Tab-separated table of C-alpha atoms in Angstrom:
chain	number	residue	atom	x	y	z
C	112	ILE	CA	-66.539	79.537	249.932
C	113	TYR	CA	-68.566	79.921	246.743
C	114	GLN	CA	-70.259	83.018	248.087
C	115	VAL	CA	-66.887	84.621	248.972
C	116	LEU	CA	-65.473	83.870	245.509
C	117	ASP	CA	-68.686	85.109	243.900
C	118	SER	CA	-68.387	88.389	245.938
C	119	LEU	CA	-64.856	88.878	244.843
C	120	HIS	CA	-65.806	88.293	241.216
C	121	LYS	CA	-68.603	90.917	241.462
C	122	LYS	CA	-66.192	93.378	242.985
C	123	TYR	CA	-63.436	93.005	240.393
C	124	LYS	CA	-66.028	92.971	237.512
C	125	ALA	CA	-67.487	96.244	238.857
C	126	MET	CA	-63.958	97.826	238.900
C	127	ALA	CA	-63.284	96.480	235.382
C	128	ASP	CA	-66.464	98.048	234.247
C	129	VAL	CA	-65.382	101.486	235.289
C	130	GLY	CA	-61.814	101.021	234.046
C	131	GLY	CA	-60.372	100.586	237.594
C	132	SER	CA	-59.084	103.215	240.062
C	133	GLU	CA	-56.616	105.821	239.243
C	134	ILE	CA	-54.548	107.904	241.730
C	135	ARG	CA	-53.097	111.272	241.056
C	136	TYR	CA	-50.834	113.484	243.262
C	137	THR	CA	-51.437	117.169	242.665
C	138	SER	CA	-48.303	118.064	244.421
C	139	GLN	CA	-45.375	116.459	246.173
C	140	ASN	CA	-45.598	114.721	249.529
C	141	MET	CA	-48.765	115.260	251.487
C	142	LYS	CA	-48.799	115.372	255.255
C	143	THR	CA	-52.209	115.457	256.985
C	144	ALA	CA	-53.476	115.679	260.566
C	145	LEU	CA	-54.649	112.499	262.295
C	146	PHE	CA	-57.302	112.583	265.008
C	147	GLY	CA	-59.034	110.027	267.213
C	148	LEU	CA	-55.825	108.783	268.647
C	149	ASP	CA	-57.258	109.353	272.129
C	150	THR	CA	-59.769	106.549	271.166
C	151	GLU	CA	-56.993	104.219	269.976
C	152	TYR	CA	-58.208	104.580	266.405
C	153	ILE	CA	-56.735	106.545	263.534
C	154	PHE	CA	-59.027	108.897	261.649
C	155	LEU	CA	-58.263	111.260	258.793
C	156	LYS	CA	-60.429	113.532	256.749
C	157	ALA	CA	-61.139	113.035	253.048
C	158	SER	CA	-63.871	114.261	250.715
C	159	LEU	CA	-66.418	112.716	248.604
C	160	ALA	CA	-68.418	115.208	246.489
C	161	LYS	CA	-66.254	118.106	247.823
C	162	GLU	CA	-67.460	117.651	251.360
C	163	GLU	CA	-64.930	116.467	254.056
C	164	ILE	CA	-65.921	113.550	256.304
C	165	PRO	CA	-63.952	111.405	258.879
C	166	PHE	CA	-62.543	108.066	257.669
C	167	LEU	CA	-61.201	105.406	259.990
C	168	LEU	CA	-57.889	104.118	258.699
C	169	ASP	CA	-58.077	100.413	259.171
C	170	THR	CA	-55.039	98.483	257.949
C	171	GLY	CA	-56.961	95.087	258.634
C	172	ALA	CA	-60.153	95.998	256.654
C	173	GLY	CA	-60.456	93.884	253.510
C	174	GLY	CA	-61.745	96.932	251.595
C	175	ASN	CA	-63.045	100.443	251.954
C	176	LEU	CA	-66.486	100.745	253.554
C	177	LEU	CA	-69.309	103.353	253.528
C	178	THR	CA	-72.769	103.327	255.147
C	179	LYS	CA	-75.673	103.307	252.728
C	180	GLU	CA	-76.646	106.759	254.168
C	181	LEU	CA	-73.313	108.287	253.073
C	182	ALA	CA	-73.325	106.409	249.742
C	183	ARG	CA	-76.679	108.027	248.973
C	184	LYS	CA	-75.645	111.468	250.151
C	185	TYR	CA	-72.450	111.491	248.117
C	186	ASN	CA	-73.841	109.796	244.998
C	187	VAL	CA	-71.699	106.683	245.143
C	188	LYS	CA	-72.740	104.579	242.084
C	189	ILE	CA	-73.830	101.088	243.106
C	190	MET	CA	-72.342	98.556	240.741
C	191	ALA	CA	-73.204	95.100	242.345
C	192	ASP	CA	-75.371	93.746	245.106
C	193	SER	CA	-75.504	90.800	247.498
C	194	LEU	CA	-71.720	90.479	248.276
C	195	VAL	CA	-70.891	88.510	251.336
C	196	MET	CA	-69.243	90.504	254.085
C	197	MET	CA	-67.581	89.373	257.278
C	198	GLY	CA	-66.353	91.637	260.043
C	199	PHE	CA	-68.312	92.095	263.229
C	200	GLY	CA	-70.559	89.372	261.937
C	201	LYS	CA	-71.683	88.086	258.568
C	202	GLY	CA	-73.948	90.022	256.295
C	203	TYR	CA	-74.280	91.428	252.775
C	204	ALA	CA	-73.090	94.601	251.001
C	205	GLN	CA	-73.226	96.389	247.718
C	206	ILE	CA	-70.106	97.436	245.844
C	207	GLY	CA	-70.216	101.161	245.056
C	208	ILE	CA	-67.789	103.435	243.121
C	209	ALA	CA	-67.124	107.036	244.181
C	210	GLU	CA	-66.133	108.900	241.139
C	211	ASN	CA	-64.070	111.455	242.936
C	212	PHE	CA	-62.277	110.917	246.282
C	213	LYS	CA	-59.867	113.565	247.570
C	214	MET	CA	-57.549	113.850	250.504
C	215	GLY	CA	-55.144	116.788	250.478
C	216	ASN	CA	-53.065	116.300	247.334
C	217	ILE	CA	-54.320	112.865	246.608
C	218	GLU	CA	-57.065	112.502	244.127
C	219	ILE	CA	-58.547	109.084	243.330
C	220	LYS	CA	-60.910	108.376	240.508
C	221	ASN	CA	-63.284	105.470	240.889
C	222	MET	CA	-62.573	104.495	244.447
C	223	PRO	CA	-64.359	101.249	245.409
C	224	PHE	CA	-66.427	100.974	248.562
C	225	TYR	CA	-68.364	98.230	250.177
C	226	VAL	CA	-71.714	99.755	251.040
C	227	VAL	CA	-73.472	98.444	254.103
C	228	ASP	CA	-76.381	99.309	256.356
C	229	GLU	CA	-74.126	99.923	259.301
C	230	ILE	CA	-70.362	99.382	259.940
C	231	VAL	CA	-70.522	98.959	263.704
C	232	PRO	CA	-73.528	97.025	265.127
C	233	ALA	CA	-75.873	98.962	267.283
C	234	ASP	CA	-74.999	97.017	270.549
C	235	ILE	CA	-71.286	97.856	270.174
C	236	ARG	CA	-72.026	101.487	268.945
C	237	LYS	CA	-73.837	102.114	272.185
C	238	LYS	CA	-70.564	101.602	274.079
C	239	MET	CA	-68.545	104.026	271.860
C	240	ASN	CA	-68.329	107.702	272.201
C	241	PHE	CA	-67.947	108.272	268.423
C	242	GLU	CA	-69.287	106.903	265.108
C	243	ILE	CA	-67.757	105.084	262.306
C	244	ASN	CA	-69.537	105.622	258.992
C	245	ALA	CA	-66.565	105.373	256.603
C	246	ILE	CA	-63.421	103.224	256.597
C	247	LEU	CA	-60.418	103.275	254.356
C	248	GLY	CA	-58.982	99.732	254.073
C	249	ILE	CA	-56.784	97.678	251.848
C	250	ASP	CA	-58.136	99.169	248.598
C	251	PHE	CA	-56.996	102.499	249.617
C	252	LEU	CA	-53.622	101.317	250.952
C	253	LYS	CA	-52.965	99.506	247.659
C	254	LEU	CA	-53.532	102.732	245.772
C	255	VAL	CA	-51.291	104.971	247.899
C	256	ASN	CA	-48.699	102.190	248.328
C	257	THR	CA	-46.699	103.919	251.062
C	258	LEU	CA	-47.490	105.900	254.133
C	259	GLU	CA	-45.667	107.090	257.228
C	260	ILE	CA	-47.491	107.472	260.471
C	261	ASP	CA	-46.103	109.873	263.101
C	262	VAL	CA	-48.105	109.186	266.202
C	263	LYS	CA	-46.251	111.741	268.351
C	264	GLU	CA	-46.826	114.565	265.855
C	265	LYS	CA	-50.350	113.199	265.019
C	266	THR	CA	-49.681	113.204	261.340
C	267	ILE	CA	-49.529	110.817	258.377
C	268	LEU	CA	-47.337	111.382	255.296
C	269	PHE	CA	-48.258	110.113	251.791
C	270	PRO	CA	-45.171	110.360	249.781
C	271	SER	CA	-45.866	110.929	246.014
C	272	VAL	CA	-42.769	108.992	245.139
C	273	THR	CA	-42.244	105.821	247.116
C	274	SER	CA	-38.763	104.746	248.440
C	275	GLN	CA	-37.327	101.321	248.943
C	276	PRO	CA	-38.236	99.468	252.080
C	277	GLU	CA	-34.826	99.820	253.646
C	278	GLN	CA	-35.104	103.646	253.529
C	279	LYS	CA	-37.385	104.701	256.455
C	280	MET	CA	-40.681	103.485	255.041
C	281	ASN	CA	-42.867	102.132	257.908
C	282	MET	CA	-45.711	100.589	255.953
C	283	MET	CA	-45.941	99.063	252.415
C	284	ILE	CA	-47.988	96.567	250.442
C	285	SER	CA	-46.203	93.795	248.501
C	286	ASN	CA	-48.095	91.042	246.779
C	287	SER	CA	-51.300	92.116	248.471
C	288	ALA	CA	-49.749	91.659	251.940
C	289	LEU	CA	-49.385	94.628	254.307
C	290	TYR	CA	-45.955	95.031	256.069
C	291	VAL	CA	-45.333	97.381	259.000
C	292	GLN	CA	-41.905	98.359	260.280
C	293	ILE	CA	-41.689	100.315	263.600
C	294	PHE	CA	-38.960	102.876	264.229
C	295	MET	CA	-38.095	103.500	267.784
C	296	PRO	CA	-36.479	106.844	268.849
C	297	THR	CA	-32.983	106.588	270.222
C	298	GLY	CA	-31.766	108.280	273.380
C	299	GLU	CA	-35.157	109.191	274.694
């Protein structure tokens, strides 16, 4: 447990050193296309250093992840090393900060990422017909706070102003816990 607590301390110290993350909406509500639904995963495109790349949206990921290859390519600043990571197995990661992250009308300054050699182990990757090199997890979800996924239309909406839970929100974070509400169509 000491290693996990030490890793969390390193992450939060790194964020404090850069002044934390800041989110800015350049316009009102943003709706963006989803892809990958045929693989049972939700991907969306966002940019680091002005180049769009696919990110897996993973509501169960304990943080955002990038491979070392992408972190180098997009000049993600490494802030700490030797953080304990658990997922497909146990390993170590670095904590990195992307100075500018952009997705549609959302701009995030100082987006944190766990930087790892690989996100999906080679033996599992061989069975997949796609790659996962970047994940948006709970750190991203905490910043955007609210999102609405429309699987039928293959879109995701990020409202610039959040509504109260009883008003048609289908996902929110409260006290660091993720809540999902499912709306079923009537009469179909």
